[in-house]
Amino acid sequence: MIPANETYLLNRVQNKGSETLASYREHGGYVAIEKILKENTPFDQVIEELKDSGLRGRGGAGFPTGLKFSFMPDPEKDPRPRYLAVNADESEPGTCKDRILLREDPHGLIEGILIACRAIRAEAAYIYVRGEYRKEYNNLFAALAEARAAGLVGKNIAGSDWSCEIWMHKGAGAYICGEETGLMESLEGKRGHPRPKPPFPAGFGLWGQPTTVSNVETLFNVPFILNRGARWFRTMGTEKSPGNILCGISGHVERPGVYEVPLGISTRTLIEEYAGGVWKGRKLKAFFPGGSSTGLLPASAIDTPMDHDGMKDAGSMLGTAALMVLDETACTVRAMEVVARFYDHESCGQCSQCREGTQWLYQIFRRLENGQGRVEDVELLDSLAHGMAPGKTICALADAAAIPTHAIVKNFKDEMMEHATLGRCPLSHDHSTKEKREPAEAGA
Ligand SMILES: Cc1cc2nc3c(=O)[nH]c(=O)nc-3n(C[C@H](O)[C@H](O)[C@H](O)COP(=O)(O)O)c2cc1C
């Protein structure tokens, strides 16, 4: 499929007062939910439209959204209350795309939540917002108040007989609370310890009731699909990964920022055209395509399509499409030391493979980088990662640490070996004097 140049996700954010109800209304806001309520569109029809669109979750795993919605039990057979949990925790390193939507276009999310709740027949939605996102929280809070005052949230929405409440909750800075079951535990007021699956959230979610967990950007796509149709959505992106995606580009590029692009666009176009190329006229060395949980790829993979299959075939993952770029002066071992430290810090400690494994990954990457590593450490890291994942722990945090570890061993083994044989980092960095970007250089 030819990627279209059309954008829709970020079209409204440049408008003055884009976060207000008036501005959202002016640009066709709440038309989709009002139409659904007025015409009493069957629940299944909304889900079918989402299935036909091929929309896949934007929270990292890429699971088909319509299919996920269809897992909610039939209320005729299972009359328990049901909920939508909105994942606005955005804590995957490098990822900063939900943030723009929350801050600049919160009504777009609210409408997406309403349509989703209507489709899964939920009576309430809980938005779990990353604790550090203060402005985002405040803007969304104000937008919710406006929508409630306008009769768009709460009892008898838009004059219909349908009622739906939306509540907000602030996270407290734990990565694990972005994992869907950790998020639900946290919403229930407990420690964010992920739950074993099964049972899956559609059967046993918030307070033991049927629940769907969806990411902000995923839900943000929903009103567009309902307004313009599944066929329109499929004119963008690829057959298996349709639509546009928000790609946050960071690291050693001239113009870091969040860009809206069709899925399937080549990484080269993203780096060279959108982000203005590798900074300071340097060469590309490596990139994480979708956050720190995705495998680090070498510069030779620059033509890989930014979509689920393309990244998988290249030995990595699309993840959250948070593209992190390393230039030729960067050390991949140092990069992985930083990444491993993060997972060590964020492991909740429930599973020994993760608790011990992340700690050992960090120690070994650190000693390699500090010149105290051994040649055997390279294989040791790989086998440690094999002991942690896949499917060996309650949640995928262990996988998130294991995947980039396998990738560095596969793609940058020579550089790792050099650390061990030289007894120092071959790039001899003084990491205390990291290169800084001038404030004026920072892009969108
Ligand atoms: C350790 C961990 C952290 C996660 N953090 C987030 C997050 O911050 N935001 C998010 O949307 N999904 C996150 N996820 C994925 C969620 O578990 C879940 O798949 C997602 O919210 C589903 O939404 P989607 O289907 O719309 O993508 C995380 C997963 C893991 C294993």
Short mmCIF file of C-alpha atoms and ligand atoms in Angstrom, two decimals:
data_model
loop_
_atom_site.label_atom_id
_atom_site.label_comp_id
_atom_site.label_asym_id
_atom_site.label_seq_id
_atom_site.Cartn_x
_atom_site.Cartn_y
_atom_site.Cartn_z
CA MET A 1 0.00 0.00 0.00
CA ILE A 2 1.23 3.50 -0.78
CA PRO A 3 1.53 5.57 2.37
CA ALA A 4 -0.66 8.67 2.05
CA ASN A 5 0.59 12.10 3.02
CA GLU A 6 -2.63 12.88 4.82
CA THR A 7 -2.44 13.71 8.50
CA TYR A 8 -5.26 13.74 11.02
CA LEU A 9 -3.92 12.98 14.50
CA LEU A 10 -2.06 16.24 14.97
CA ASN A 11 -4.13 18.50 12.69
CA ARG A 12 -5.88 20.29 15.53
CA VAL A 13 -3.00 20.78 17.93
CA GLN A 14 -1.71 23.92 16.21
CA ASN A 15 -5.04 25.71 16.64
CA LYS A 16 -5.20 28.37 19.30
CA GLY A 17 -7.08 27.02 22.30
CA SER A 18 -7.04 23.52 20.80
CA GLU A 19 -7.65 22.04 24.25
CA THR A 20 -11.03 23.74 24.63
CA LEU A 21 -14.48 22.38 23.87
CA ALA A 22 -15.24 25.37 21.61
CA SER A 23 -12.22 24.64 19.43
CA TYR A 24 -12.93 20.91 19.33
CA ARG A 25 -16.56 21.57 18.37
CA GLU A 26 -15.45 23.98 15.66
CA HIS A 27 -13.44 21.16 14.09
CA GLY A 28 -16.22 18.58 14.07
CA GLY A 29 -15.79 17.36 17.63
CA TYR A 30 -18.30 15.04 19.31
CA VAL A 31 -20.12 14.49 16.00
CA ALA A 32 -19.29 10.78 15.95
CA ILE A 33 -20.59 10.00 19.44
CA GLU A 34 -23.68 12.18 18.95
CA LYS A 35 -24.48 10.33 15.71
CA ILE A 36 -24.03 6.95 17.41
CA LEU A 37 -26.38 7.98 20.21
CA LYS A 38 -28.96 9.64 17.94
CA GLU A 39 -29.10 6.72 15.54
CA ASN A 40 -28.73 4.20 18.32
CA THR A 41 -26.00 2.49 16.31
CA PRO A 42 -25.73 -1.14 17.46
CA PHE A 43 -22.74 -1.82 19.72
CA ASP A 44 -21.51 -4.57 17.44
CA GLN A 45 -21.54 -2.27 14.43
CA VAL A 46 -19.05 0.07 16.12
CA ILE A 47 -16.82 -2.87 16.96
CA GLU A 48 -17.11 -4.23 13.41
CA GLU A 49 -16.06 -0.85 11.99
CA LEU A 50 -13.00 -0.87 14.25
CA LYS A 51 -12.23 -4.45 13.26
CA ASP A 52 -12.56 -3.57 9.56
CA SER A 53 -10.25 -0.58 10.02
CA GLY A 54 -7.48 -2.87 11.22
CA LEU A 55 -6.56 -0.40 14.00
CA ARG A 56 -3.89 -1.90 16.24
CA GLY A 57 -3.12 -0.75 19.76
CA ARG A 58 -0.58 2.04 20.01
CA GLY A 59 0.53 1.18 23.55
CA GLY A 60 3.30 -1.13 22.41
CA ALA A 61 1.92 -4.60 21.77
CA GLY A 62 -0.02 -3.76 18.59
CA PHE A 63 -3.03 -5.96 19.43
CA PRO A 64 -6.07 -5.39 17.12
CA THR A 65 -8.37 -2.95 18.92
CA GLY A 66 -11.73 -4.10 17.51
CA LEU A 67 -10.92 -7.69 18.41
CA LYS A 68 -9.96 -6.66 21.95
CA PHE A 69 -13.26 -4.79 22.35
CA SER A 70 -15.13 -7.88 21.16
CA PHE A 71 -13.67 -9.94 24.02
CA MET A 72 -15.93 -8.15 26.50
CA PRO A 73 -18.70 -10.54 27.56
CA ASP A 74 -22.25 -10.15 26.36
CA PRO A 75 -24.13 -8.22 29.09
CA GLU A 76 -27.21 -10.38 28.51
CA LYS A 77 -25.24 -13.38 29.70
CA ASP A 78 -22.92 -11.56 32.10
CA PRO A 79 -24.62 -8.56 33.68
CA ARG A 80 -21.67 -7.44 35.82
CA PRO A 81 -20.60 -3.79 35.61
CA ARG A 82 -17.85 -3.25 33.06
CA TYR A 83 -15.13 -0.67 32.68
CA LEU A 84 -12.65 0.93 30.32
CA ALA A 85 -9.19 1.67 31.71
CA VAL A 86 -7.34 4.29 29.70
CA ASN A 87 -3.59 3.87 29.73
CA ALA A 88 -2.09 7.37 29.85
CA ASP A 89 0.90 6.25 31.92
CA GLU A 90 3.32 6.71 29.00
CA SER A 91 6.43 5.51 30.73
CA GLU A 92 8.33 3.58 28.07
CA PRO A 93 11.67 5.41 27.71
CA GLY A 94 11.73 7.63 24.63
CA THR A 95 7.96 7.73 24.33
CA CYS A 96 6.27 11.13 24.47
CA LYS A 97 3.41 10.99 21.98
CA ASP A 98 0.34 10.51 24.20
CA ARG A 99 1.52 13.59 26.02
CA ILE A 100 0.76 15.89 23.06
CA LEU A 101 -2.75 14.49 22.69
CA LEU A 102 -3.50 14.78 26.41
CA ARG A 103 -2.23 18.33 26.60
CA GLU A 104 -3.31 19.82 23.29
CA ASP A 105 -6.36 17.82 22.21
CA PRO A 106 -7.97 16.26 25.32
CA HIS A 107 -11.50 16.36 23.90
CA GLY A 108 -10.37 14.06 21.07
CA LEU A 109 -9.43 11.50 23.71
CA ILE A 110 -12.67 12.03 25.64
CA GLU A 111 -14.73 11.38 22.51
CA GLY A 112 -12.66 8.25 21.80
CA ILE A 113 -13.29 7.06 25.36
CA LEU A 114 -17.04 7.63 25.03
CA ILE A 115 -17.26 5.69 21.77
CA ALA A 116 -15.19 2.87 23.22
CA CYS A 117 -17.35 2.74 26.37
CA ARG A 118 -20.47 2.67 24.26
CA ALA A 119 -19.06 -0.17 22.13
CA ILE A 120 -18.02 -2.33 25.06
CA ARG A 121 -21.08 -1.22 27.07
CA ALA A 122 -19.00 0.16 29.92
CA GLU A 123 -20.59 2.44 32.43
CA ALA A 124 -17.37 4.16 33.48
CA ALA A 125 -13.84 4.85 32.28
CA TYR A 126 -10.78 5.43 34.45
CA ILE A 127 -7.89 7.39 32.96
CA TYR A 128 -4.53 6.55 34.54
CA VAL A 129 -2.29 9.56 33.87
CA ARG A 130 1.47 9.53 34.32
CA GLY A 131 2.17 11.44 37.53
CA GLU A 132 4.77 13.71 35.98
CA TYR A 133 2.29 14.92 33.34
CA ARG A 134 0.95 17.82 35.36
CA LYS A 135 -0.07 20.15 32.56
CA GLU A 136 -1.49 17.22 30.63
CA TYR A 137 -3.49 16.17 33.69
CA ASN A 138 -4.76 19.70 34.26
CA ASN A 139 -5.79 20.20 30.64
CA LEU A 140 -7.59 16.87 30.53
CA PHE A 141 -9.25 17.61 33.87
CA ALA A 142 -10.48 20.98 32.56
CA ALA A 143 -11.69 19.39 29.33
CA LEU A 144 -13.60 16.74 31.27
CA ALA A 145 -15.28 19.44 33.36
CA GLU A 146 -16.26 21.29 30.19
CA ALA A 147 -17.61 18.12 28.58
CA ARG A 148 -19.54 17.24 31.72
CA ALA A 149 -21.05 20.73 31.90
CA ALA A 150 -22.07 20.42 28.24
CA GLY A 151 -23.88 17.13 28.93
CA LEU A 152 -21.30 15.03 27.09
CA VAL A 153 -20.09 13.08 30.11
CA GLY A 154 -22.20 11.74 32.97
CA LYS A 155 -25.92 11.09 32.96
CA ASN A 156 -28.00 11.00 29.76
CA ILE A 157 -25.23 11.95 27.39
CA ALA A 158 -26.28 14.36 24.61
CA GLY A 159 -29.91 13.95 25.68
CA SER A 160 -29.87 10.18 25.14
CA ASP A 161 -30.72 7.47 27.65
CA TRP A 162 -27.06 6.46 27.83
CA SER A 163 -24.89 7.44 30.80
CA CYS A 164 -21.15 7.09 31.22
CA GLU A 165 -18.77 8.53 33.79
CA ILE A 166 -15.09 9.29 33.24
CA TRP A 167 -12.70 9.50 36.20
CA MET A 168 -9.06 10.51 36.35
CA HIS A 169 -6.26 9.07 38.43
CA LYS A 170 -2.64 10.22 38.80
CA GLY A 171 0.19 7.71 38.72
CA ALA A 172 3.15 8.07 41.05
CA GLY A 173 6.06 7.39 38.73
CA ALA A 174 6.26 3.61 38.39
CA TYR A 175 6.88 2.10 34.96
CA ILE A 176 5.18 -1.12 36.01
CA CYS A 177 1.88 0.74 36.45
CA GLY A 178 1.78 1.13 32.66
CA GLU A 179 1.47 -2.65 32.35
CA GLU A 180 -2.27 -3.22 32.07
CA THR A 181 -2.78 -5.39 35.14
CA GLY A 182 -0.31 -3.39 37.25
CA LEU A 183 -2.32 -0.35 36.19
CA MET A 184 -5.55 -1.93 37.41
CA GLU A 185 -4.02 -2.91 40.75
CA SER A 186 -2.79 0.65 41.17
CA LEU A 187 -6.21 2.05 40.26
CA GLU A 188 -7.68 -0.16 42.96
CA GLY A 189 -5.34 1.53 45.44
CA LYS A 190 -2.83 -1.30 45.74
CA ARG A 191 0.82 -1.70 44.79
CA GLY A 192 1.16 -1.92 41.02
CA HIS A 193 2.01 -5.60 40.97
CA PRO A 194 0.93 -7.20 37.68
CA ARG A 195 -1.56 -10.05 37.87
CA PRO A 196 -1.05 -13.45 36.28
CA LYS A 197 -2.98 -13.92 33.04
CA PRO A 198 -5.37 -15.70 32.59
CA PRO A 199 -7.77 -14.50 33.78
CA PHE A 200 -7.58 -11.71 31.21
CA PRO A 201 -8.98 -8.23 31.92
CA ALA A 202 -12.07 -8.80 29.74
CA GLY A 203 -13.17 -11.47 32.24
CA PHE A 204 -11.54 -10.29 35.44
CA GLY A 205 -10.36 -6.67 35.35
CA LEU A 206 -10.91 -3.67 37.58
CA TRP A 207 -12.47 -4.80 40.88
CA GLY A 208 -12.86 -8.21 39.28
CA GLN A 209 -15.24 -6.90 36.60
CA PRO A 210 -14.92 -7.11 32.81
CA THR A 211 -12.47 -4.42 31.69
CA THR A 212 -10.77 -3.27 28.52
CA VAL A 213 -7.43 -1.47 28.75
CA SER A 214 -6.52 0.83 25.87
CA ASN A 215 -3.81 3.32 25.16
CA VAL A 216 -4.47 7.06 24.64
CA GLU A 217 -3.39 7.20 21.00
CA THR A 218 -5.42 4.07 20.22
CA LEU A 219 -8.60 5.64 21.56
CA PHE A 220 -7.77 8.94 19.88
CA ASN A 221 -7.98 7.18 16.50
CA VAL A 222 -11.49 5.90 17.19
CA PRO A 223 -13.62 9.02 16.42
CA PHE A 224 -11.72 9.50 13.14
CA ILE A 225 -12.52 5.93 12.10
CA LEU A 226 -16.18 6.30 13.04
CA ASN A 227 -16.46 9.63 11.22
CA ARG A 228 -14.56 8.73 8.08
CA GLY A 229 -14.87 4.97 7.89
CA ALA A 230 -12.65 1.92 7.98
CA ARG A 231 -11.92 2.16 4.26
CA TRP A 232 -10.52 5.68 4.63
CA PHE A 233 -8.36 4.52 7.54
CA ARG A 234 -6.94 1.77 5.39
CA THR A 235 -5.75 4.26 2.74
CA MET A 236 -2.92 5.02 5.14
CA GLY A 237 -0.26 2.67 6.40
CA THR A 238 0.11 -0.94 5.33
CA GLU A 239 -2.35 -3.78 4.99
CA LYS A 240 -1.45 -5.30 8.35
CA SER A 241 -0.67 -2.02 10.09
CA PRO A 242 -3.13 0.56 8.76
CA GLY A 243 -3.39 4.23 9.69
CA ASN A 244 -1.01 6.89 10.84
CA ILE A 245 1.10 6.70 13.95
CA LEU A 246 2.77 9.27 16.18
CA CYS A 247 6.47 8.70 16.06
CA GLY A 248 8.56 10.40 18.72
CA ILE A 249 12.12 10.83 17.47
CA SER A 250 14.84 11.54 20.00
CA GLY A 251 18.58 11.22 20.43
CA HIS A 252 21.23 12.33 17.98
CA VAL A 253 19.12 13.99 15.31
CA GLU A 254 18.87 17.60 14.21
CA ARG A 255 15.13 17.97 14.85
CA PRO A 256 13.83 15.71 17.60
CA GLY A 257 10.06 15.78 18.01
CA VAL A 258 6.78 13.95 17.60
CA TYR A 259 5.81 13.40 13.98
CA GLU A 260 2.65 11.95 12.48
CA VAL A 261 3.50 9.45 9.75
CA PRO A 262 1.81 6.57 7.95
CA LEU A 263 2.77 3.18 9.31
CA GLY A 264 5.22 1.51 6.97
CA ILE A 265 7.24 4.65 6.24
CA SER A 266 10.94 3.88 6.05
CA THR A 267 13.12 4.65 9.04
CA ARG A 268 15.44 6.49 6.67
CA THR A 269 12.68 8.95 5.74
CA LEU A 270 11.92 9.48 9.40
CA ILE A 271 15.50 10.17 10.37
CA GLU A 272 16.69 12.01 7.30
CA GLU A 273 13.61 13.96 6.27
CA TYR A 274 11.42 14.40 9.34
CA ALA A 275 14.16 14.66 11.95
CA GLY A 276 16.61 16.53 9.71
CA GLY A 277 19.21 13.75 9.72
CA VAL A 278 21.81 12.66 12.25
CA TRP A 279 23.06 15.72 14.11
CA LYS A 280 26.37 17.54 13.61
CA GLY A 281 26.84 15.95 10.19
CA ARG A 282 27.71 12.61 11.77
CA LYS A 283 26.85 9.11 10.65
CA LEU A 284 24.15 6.87 12.05
CA LYS A 285 25.34 4.03 14.24
CA ALA A 286 22.22 2.44 15.72
CA PHE A 287 18.61 3.02 16.65
CA PHE A 288 15.94 1.71 18.98
CA PRO A 289 12.84 1.73 16.75
CA GLY A 290 10.13 1.83 19.40
CA GLY A 291 11.37 2.61 22.87
CA SER A 292 14.05 0.99 25.01
CA SER A 293 12.20 -2.36 25.09
CA THR A 294 12.77 -2.89 21.38
CA GLY A 295 15.92 -4.37 19.90
CA LEU A 296 18.71 -1.96 19.01
CA LEU A 297 19.25 -2.12 15.24
CA PRO A 298 22.40 -1.21 13.30
CA ALA A 299 22.60 1.61 10.74
CA SER A 300 22.31 -0.97 7.95
CA ALA A 301 18.65 -1.44 8.98
CA ILE A 302 17.82 2.16 8.13
CA ASP A 303 15.50 1.18 5.28
CA THR A 304 13.31 -0.95 7.53
CA PRO A 305 9.62 0.02 7.32
CA MET A 306 8.25 1.50 10.52
CA ASP A 307 5.44 -1.01 11.06
CA HIS A 308 4.81 -4.18 13.04
CA ASP A 309 5.95 -6.68 10.40
CA GLY A 310 8.83 -4.61 9.07
CA MET A 311 10.42 -4.20 12.47
CA LYS A 312 9.77 -7.83 13.38
CA ASP A 313 11.46 -9.04 10.20
CA ALA A 314 14.44 -6.83 11.02
CA GLY A 315 14.72 -8.55 14.41
CA SER A 316 13.14 -5.80 16.47
CA MET A 317 9.67 -4.42 17.25
CA LEU A 318 7.57 -1.38 16.47
CA GLY A 319 6.79 -0.92 20.18
CA THR A 320 5.61 2.64 20.77
CA ALA A 321 7.32 3.95 17.62
CA ALA A 322 9.63 6.00 19.85
CA LEU A 323 12.66 6.11 17.59
CA MET A 324 15.87 6.75 19.54
CA VAL A 325 18.89 7.52 17.39
CA LEU A 326 22.56 6.94 18.27
CA ASP A 327 25.29 8.59 16.19
CA GLU A 328 28.70 7.10 15.34
CA THR A 329 30.29 8.47 18.52
CA ALA A 330 27.82 6.69 20.82
CA CYS A 331 28.67 3.51 22.66
CA THR A 332 26.02 0.81 22.41
CA VAL A 333 27.25 -0.87 25.61
CA ARG A 334 26.85 2.39 27.47
CA ALA A 335 23.37 2.79 25.96
CA MET A 336 22.42 -0.68 27.19
CA GLU A 337 23.91 0.00 30.60
CA VAL A 338 21.52 2.93 30.95
CA VAL A 339 18.59 0.88 29.65
CA ALA A 340 19.40 -2.05 31.97
CA ARG A 341 19.65 0.28 34.95
CA PHE A 342 16.14 1.48 34.18
CA TYR A 343 14.65 -2.03 34.13
CA ASP A 344 16.54 -3.01 37.27
CA HIS A 345 15.07 0.01 39.01
CA GLU A 346 11.55 -0.55 37.67
CA SER A 347 11.16 -4.32 38.16
CA CYS A 348 8.40 -4.81 40.72
CA GLY A 349 10.27 -7.79 42.17
CA GLN A 350 7.42 -10.31 42.13
CA CYS A 351 9.14 -12.76 39.74
CA SER A 352 12.64 -13.90 40.57
CA GLN A 353 13.63 -14.14 36.87
CA CYS A 354 12.91 -10.44 36.49
CA ARG A 355 14.02 -9.24 39.92
CA GLU A 356 17.37 -11.03 39.74
CA GLY A 357 17.76 -10.95 35.97
CA THR A 358 17.38 -7.20 35.52
CA GLN A 359 19.80 -6.63 38.39
CA TRP A 360 22.40 -8.92 36.82
CA LEU A 361 21.94 -7.45 33.34
CA TYR A 362 22.69 -4.03 34.75
CA GLN A 363 25.73 -5.22 36.72
CA ILE A 364 27.23 -6.97 33.70
CA PHE A 365 26.61 -4.15 31.24
CA ARG A 366 28.11 -1.77 33.80
CA ARG A 367 31.25 -3.79 34.33
CA LEU A 368 31.71 -4.22 30.58
CA GLU A 369 31.42 -0.49 30.05
CA ASN A 370 33.73 0.27 32.95
CA GLY A 371 36.44 -1.99 31.59
CA GLN A 372 36.03 -4.73 34.16
CA GLY A 373 34.11 -7.11 31.92
CA ARG A 374 35.17 -10.50 30.60
CA VAL A 375 34.85 -11.96 27.13
CA GLU A 376 32.43 -14.56 28.55
CA ASP A 377 30.12 -11.74 29.65
CA VAL A 378 28.75 -11.40 26.13
CA GLU A 379 27.40 -14.96 26.11
CA LEU A 380 26.44 -14.64 29.75
CA LEU A 381 24.21 -11.66 28.97
CA ASP A 382 22.52 -13.57 26.18
CA SER A 383 21.90 -16.64 28.33
CA LEU A 384 20.67 -14.51 31.23
CA ALA A 385 18.17 -12.86 28.90
CA HIS A 386 17.06 -16.33 27.75
CA GLY A 387 16.41 -17.25 31.36
CA MET A 388 14.16 -14.23 31.79
CA ALA A 389 11.92 -14.36 28.72
CA PRO A 390 9.71 -14.99 26.84
CA GLY A 391 6.77 -16.13 28.90
CA LYS A 392 8.74 -16.88 32.05
CA THR A 393 7.32 -14.11 34.23
CA ILE A 394 3.94 -12.65 35.19
CA CYS A 395 4.31 -9.62 32.91
CA ALA A 396 6.45 -8.51 30.00
CA LEU A 397 8.84 -6.23 31.91
CA ALA A 398 11.37 -9.05 31.87
CA ASP A 399 10.90 -9.33 28.10
CA ALA A 400 11.42 -5.58 27.83
CA ALA A 401 14.88 -6.02 29.37
CA ALA A 402 15.71 -9.28 27.58
CA ILE A 403 14.79 -8.19 24.03
CA PRO A 404 17.29 -5.31 23.69
CA THR A 405 19.91 -7.50 25.40
CA HIS A 406 19.57 -10.21 22.74
CA ALA A 407 19.66 -7.52 20.06
CA ILE A 408 22.92 -5.92 21.21
CA VAL A 409 24.58 -9.34 21.41
CA LYS A 410 23.36 -10.11 17.89
CA ASN A 411 24.08 -6.75 16.28
CA PHE A 412 26.98 -5.27 18.27
CA LYS A 413 28.88 -8.29 19.54
CA ASP A 414 32.21 -6.95 18.25
CA GLU A 415 31.83 -3.74 20.19
CA MET A 416 30.99 -5.70 23.34
CA MET A 417 34.01 -7.97 22.84
CA GLU A 418 36.24 -4.95 22.33
CA HIS A 419 35.18 -3.63 25.72
CA ALA A 420 36.20 -6.92 27.32
CA THR A 421 39.51 -7.37 25.47
CA LEU A 422 40.66 -3.74 25.74
CA GLY A 423 39.54 -3.47 29.35
CA ARG A 424 37.84 -0.15 28.62
CA CYS A 425 35.22 1.45 26.44
CA PRO A 426 36.83 1.70 22.97
CA LEU A 427 35.16 5.06 22.49
CA SER A 428 36.79 6.29 25.69
CA HIS A 429 33.93 8.52 26.61
CA ASP A 430 34.00 10.81 29.51
CA HIS A 431 30.34 10.29 30.31
CA SER A 432 30.32 13.15 32.77
CA THR A 433 30.58 15.60 29.86
CA LYS A 434 27.67 14.42 27.76
CA GLU A 435 27.05 16.44 24.66
CA LYS A 436 24.17 18.76 25.21
CA ARG A 437 21.69 20.07 22.73
CA GLU A 438 21.38 23.84 22.70
CA PRO A 439 17.84 24.80 23.79
CA ALA A 440 17.30 26.58 20.49
CA GLU A 441 18.15 23.37 18.62
CA ALA A 442 15.30 21.40 20.13
CA GLY A 443 12.62 20.77 17.52
CA ALA A 444 8.83 20.41 17.63
C1 LIG B 1 6.23 -3.02 31.74
C2 LIG B 1 5.18 -2.50 30.81
C3 LIG B 1 4.90 -1.15 30.76
C4 LIG B 1 3.90 -0.66 29.91
N1 LIG B 1 3.67 0.69 29.87
C5 LIG B 1 2.67 1.15 29.07
C6 LIG B 1 2.37 2.55 29.04
O1 LIG B 1 3.00 3.36 29.72
N2 LIG B 1 1.35 2.96 28.23
C7 LIG B 1 0.62 2.07 27.46
O2 LIG B 1 -0.30 2.49 26.77
N3 LIG B 1 0.91 0.77 27.46
C8 LIG B 1 1.89 0.28 28.25
N4 LIG B 1 2.14 -1.06 28.28
C9 LIG B 1 1.28 -1.97 27.47
C10 LIG B 1 -0.01 -2.29 28.24
O3 LIG B 1 0.21 -3.42 29.08
C11 LIG B 1 -1.18 -2.62 27.30
O4 LIG B 1 -0.75 -3.56 26.36
C12 LIG B 1 -1.70 -1.40 26.56
O5 LIG B 1 -2.07 -0.37 27.43
C13 LIG B 1 -2.92 -1.82 25.75
O6 LIG B 1 -3.40 -0.74 24.99
P1 LIG B 1 -3.50 -0.81 23.40
O7 LIG B 1 -4.11 -2.13 23.05
O8 LIG B 1 -4.37 0.33 23.06
O9 LIG B 1 -2.10 -0.69 22.88
C14 LIG B 1 3.16 -1.56 29.10
C15 LIG B 1 3.47 -2.95 29.14
C16 LIG B 1 4.47 -3.40 29.97
C17 LIG B 1 4.77 -4.86 29.98
#
